[in-house]
Short mmCIF file of C-alpha atoms in Angstrom, two decimals:
data_model
loop_
_atom_site.label_atom_id
_atom_site.label_comp_id
_atom_site.label_asym_id
_atom_site.label_seq_id
_atom_site.Cartn_x
_atom_site.Cartn_y
_atom_site.Cartn_z
CA UNK A 253 -5.87 36.01 -129.93
CA UNK A 254 -7.66 37.03 -126.77
CA UNK A 255 -6.18 39.84 -124.77
CA UNK A 256 -4.75 39.13 -121.36
CA UNK A 257 -7.48 41.20 -119.81
CA UNK A 258 -10.27 39.09 -121.23
CA UNK A 259 -8.47 35.81 -120.46
CA UNK A 260 -8.33 36.59 -116.77
CA UNK A 261 -11.63 35.96 -115.09
CA UNK A 262 -12.66 38.56 -112.65
CA UNK A 263 -13.65 37.01 -109.37
CA UNK A 264 -16.38 38.42 -107.26
CA UNK A 265 -15.10 40.66 -104.48
CA UNK A 266 -14.55 38.73 -101.27
CA UNK A 267 -17.12 39.35 -98.60
CA UNK A 268 -15.81 40.67 -95.34
CA UNK A 269 -16.46 38.45 -92.38
CA UNK A 270 -18.52 40.41 -89.91
CA UNK A 271 -18.99 39.04 -86.41
CA UNK A 272 -22.62 38.13 -85.90
CA UNK A 273 -22.98 40.30 -82.86
CA UNK A 274 -21.91 43.47 -84.70
CA UNK A 275 -23.82 42.90 -87.94
CA UNK A 276 -26.95 44.36 -86.42
CA UNK A 277 -25.08 46.99 -84.44
CA UNK A 278 -25.80 45.32 -81.12
CA UNK A 279 -23.62 43.26 -78.82
CA UNK A 280 -24.73 39.86 -77.60
CA UNK A 281 -23.53 37.83 -74.65
CA UNK A 282 -22.48 34.19 -74.96
CA UNK A 283 -25.57 32.57 -73.45
CA UNK A 284 -23.98 29.10 -73.51
CA UNK A 285 -21.15 30.34 -71.27
CA UNK A 286 -23.69 31.95 -68.97
CA UNK A 287 -25.51 28.62 -68.69
CA UNK A 288 -22.20 26.86 -67.86
CA UNK A 289 -21.64 29.46 -65.10
CA UNK A 290 -24.74 28.06 -63.39
CA UNK A 291 -22.82 24.83 -62.77
CA UNK A 292 -19.65 24.01 -60.79
CA UNK A 293 -20.57 26.36 -57.99
CA UNK A 294 -17.63 25.12 -55.92
CA UNK A 295 -15.32 26.96 -58.34
CA UNK A 296 -16.37 30.33 -56.94
CA UNK A 297 -15.19 33.20 -59.14
CA UNK A 298 -13.65 30.87 -61.75
CA UNK A 299 -16.14 30.70 -64.62
CA UNK A 300 -15.90 29.14 -68.10
CA UNK A 301 -14.42 32.30 -69.58
CA UNK A 302 -11.32 32.22 -67.35
CA UNK A 303 -11.08 28.59 -66.21
CA UNK A 304 -8.42 27.55 -68.72
CA UNK A 305 -6.03 30.34 -67.84
CA UNK A 306 -6.48 30.43 -64.06
CA UNK A 307 -3.87 27.74 -63.31
CA UNK A 308 -1.16 29.60 -65.24
CA UNK A 309 -2.20 32.88 -63.62
CA UNK A 310 -2.01 31.30 -60.15
CA UNK A 311 1.58 30.22 -60.94
CA UNK A 312 2.50 33.79 -61.93
CA UNK A 313 0.80 35.14 -58.82
CA UNK A 314 2.58 32.68 -56.51
CA UNK A 315 5.94 33.81 -57.90
CA UNK A 316 4.89 37.42 -57.29
CA UNK A 317 3.78 36.48 -53.79
CA UNK A 318 7.26 35.08 -53.12
CA UNK A 319 8.80 38.28 -54.49
CA UNK A 320 6.68 40.49 -52.27
CA UNK A 321 7.48 38.41 -49.17
CA UNK A 322 11.22 38.49 -49.87
CA UNK A 323 10.94 42.27 -50.33
CA UNK A 324 9.19 42.59 -46.96
CA UNK A 325 12.04 40.73 -45.26
CA UNK A 326 14.74 42.72 -47.07
CA UNK A 327 13.10 46.07 -46.26
CA UNK A 328 12.59 45.12 -42.60
CA UNK A 329 16.18 44.01 -42.21
CA UNK A 330 17.36 47.27 -43.73
CA UNK A 331 14.97 49.24 -41.52
CA UNK A 332 16.41 47.75 -38.35
CA UNK A 333 20.08 47.82 -39.40
CA UNK A 334 20.36 51.20 -41.18
CA UNK A 335 23.11 53.39 -39.71
CA UNK A 336 24.43 56.83 -40.57
CA UNK A 337 23.44 60.48 -40.46
CA UNK A 338 20.54 60.05 -42.85
CA UNK A 339 19.53 56.63 -41.60
CA UNK A 340 16.49 57.58 -39.46
CA UNK A 341 14.58 59.03 -42.44
CA UNK A 342 15.66 56.26 -44.80
CA UNK A 343 14.96 53.56 -42.22
CA UNK A 344 11.44 54.96 -41.86
CA UNK A 345 11.03 54.84 -45.65
CA UNK A 346 12.16 51.20 -45.63
CA UNK A 347 9.44 50.37 -43.08
CA UNK A 348 6.77 52.15 -45.13
CA UNK A 349 7.82 50.13 -48.16
CA UNK A 350 7.85 46.89 -46.14
CA UNK A 351 4.26 47.53 -45.05
CA UNK A 352 3.23 48.29 -48.63
CA UNK A 353 4.86 45.08 -49.92
CA UNK A 354 3.12 43.11 -47.16
CA UNK A 355 -0.23 44.55 -48.27
CA UNK A 356 0.59 43.55 -51.87
CA UNK A 357 1.33 40.01 -50.70
CA UNK A 358 -2.01 39.85 -48.88
CA UNK A 359 -3.92 41.04 -51.95
CA UNK A 360 -2.11 38.56 -54.20
CA UNK A 361 -2.77 35.67 -51.80
CA UNK A 362 -6.44 36.61 -51.65
CA UNK A 363 -6.67 36.61 -55.47
CA UNK A 364 -4.94 33.22 -55.67
CA UNK A 365 -7.63 31.78 -53.38
CA UNK A 366 -10.38 33.41 -55.49
CA UNK A 367 -8.89 31.62 -58.51
CA UNK A 368 -9.15 28.30 -56.66
CA UNK A 369 -5.40 28.14 -56.10
CA UNK A 370 -3.31 27.86 -52.96
CA UNK A 371 -1.01 30.71 -51.95
CA UNK A 372 2.51 29.35 -51.48
CA UNK A 373 4.04 30.78 -48.31
CA UNK A 374 6.63 27.98 -47.99
CA UNK A 375 9.74 29.67 -46.54
CA UNK A 376 11.99 26.95 -47.98
CA UNK A 377 11.26 28.02 -51.56
CA UNK A 378 10.61 31.77 -51.23
CA UNK A 379 13.98 33.01 -52.45
CA UNK A 380 14.09 30.47 -55.30
CA UNK A 381 10.67 31.62 -56.57
CA UNK A 382 11.22 35.34 -55.97
CA UNK A 383 12.11 37.59 -58.90
CA UNK A 384 14.10 39.85 -56.55
CA UNK A 385 16.95 38.94 -54.22
CA UNK A 386 17.21 39.09 -50.47
CA UNK A 387 20.02 41.38 -49.37
CA UNK A 388 21.80 41.82 -46.06
CA UNK A 389 24.05 44.78 -46.90
CA UNK A 390 25.02 47.01 -43.99
CA UNK A 391 26.09 50.09 -45.97
CA UNK A 392 23.21 52.56 -46.28
CA UNK A 393 23.82 53.42 -49.93
CA UNK A 394 24.08 49.70 -50.80
CA UNK A 395 20.76 49.09 -49.03
CA UNK A 396 19.06 51.80 -51.07
CA UNK A 397 20.63 50.50 -54.27
CA UNK A 398 19.57 46.87 -53.66
CA UNK A 399 16.01 47.97 -52.87
CA UNK A 400 15.92 50.14 -55.99
CA UNK A 401 17.07 47.16 -58.09
CA UNK A 402 14.33 45.02 -56.53
CA UNK A 403 11.68 47.66 -57.24
CA UNK A 404 12.82 47.98 -60.85
CA UNK A 405 12.62 44.19 -61.21
CA UNK A 406 9.11 44.29 -59.73
CA UNK A 407 8.09 47.04 -62.16
CA UNK A 408 9.36 45.00 -65.11
CA UNK A 409 7.80 41.70 -64.00
CA UNK A 410 4.41 43.29 -63.25
CA UNK A 411 4.39 45.02 -66.64
CA UNK A 412 5.12 41.70 -68.34
CA UNK A 413 2.47 39.88 -66.31
CA UNK A 414 -0.13 42.53 -67.20
CA UNK A 415 0.66 42.02 -70.89
CA UNK A 416 0.61 38.21 -70.58
CA UNK A 417 -2.75 38.20 -68.80
CA UNK A 418 -4.30 40.80 -71.11
CA UNK A 419 -8.06 40.29 -71.27
CA UNK A 420 -7.99 36.71 -69.93
CA UNK A 421 -8.55 37.90 -66.36
CA UNK A 422 -9.48 41.59 -66.00
CA UNK A 423 -9.69 41.40 -62.20
CA UNK A 424 -6.15 40.08 -61.82
CA UNK A 425 -4.91 42.56 -64.42
CA UNK A 426 -6.41 45.48 -62.44
CA UNK A 427 -4.86 44.14 -59.23
CA UNK A 428 -1.44 43.97 -60.89
CA UNK A 429 -1.86 47.45 -62.39
CA UNK A 430 -2.58 48.82 -58.93
CA UNK A 431 0.49 47.10 -57.44
CA UNK A 432 2.61 48.26 -60.39
CA UNK A 433 1.67 51.86 -59.62
CA UNK A 434 2.95 51.44 -56.05
CA UNK A 435 6.18 49.79 -57.22
CA UNK A 436 6.87 52.63 -59.65
CA UNK A 437 6.37 55.12 -56.83
CA UNK A 438 8.77 53.15 -54.60
CA UNK A 439 11.39 53.10 -57.37
CA UNK A 440 11.11 56.88 -57.80
CA UNK A 441 11.51 57.47 -54.07
CA UNK A 442 14.53 55.19 -53.80
CA UNK A 443 16.12 56.78 -56.84
CA UNK A 444 15.82 60.17 -55.12
CA UNK A 445 17.37 58.77 -51.92
CA UNK A 446 20.23 57.21 -53.87
CA UNK A 447 21.17 60.63 -55.26
CA UNK A 448 21.06 62.28 -51.83
CA UNK A 449 23.07 59.77 -49.81
CA UNK A 450 26.85 60.11 -49.91
#
């Protein structure tokens, strides 16, 4: 009777799949994609490596554009209507944030155009597409709180967008990372104001 060991055939060890461009220790570009980039010149910055994802990215960016524009309007309303002992300093902070959000909106709109999309500034759909709410509170502490909520929502949505985009579009990812940094700073500032205001 043959032992179990001899009855089982030993198979040859599986070969590891090694990408062709690392087998020799060098990296190689995809020359076919480079050749395709020579065509469709009307597509501007959209090349074969990001063409498939650009439509979905434009949708995400248009929703962020709506969010930024709603934030501009909320901050400006709060700037002009803030009342109370501490209101001048807080109102000034609201205006600084409004200007920052407006700059974000401009950068997002510019990127949408680079991706062959159309920035959606339609006022009829802004609040429906925005991640954050418009707010017309008149109490100073409520204003700070609603803006802090909006900034926290922006931080969360930009983090998720950065993860979703990943390496599909490094330029858009870097843009969103830059905006995220500003939004985190705004949230920190508003959190400090919320603690100070009675």
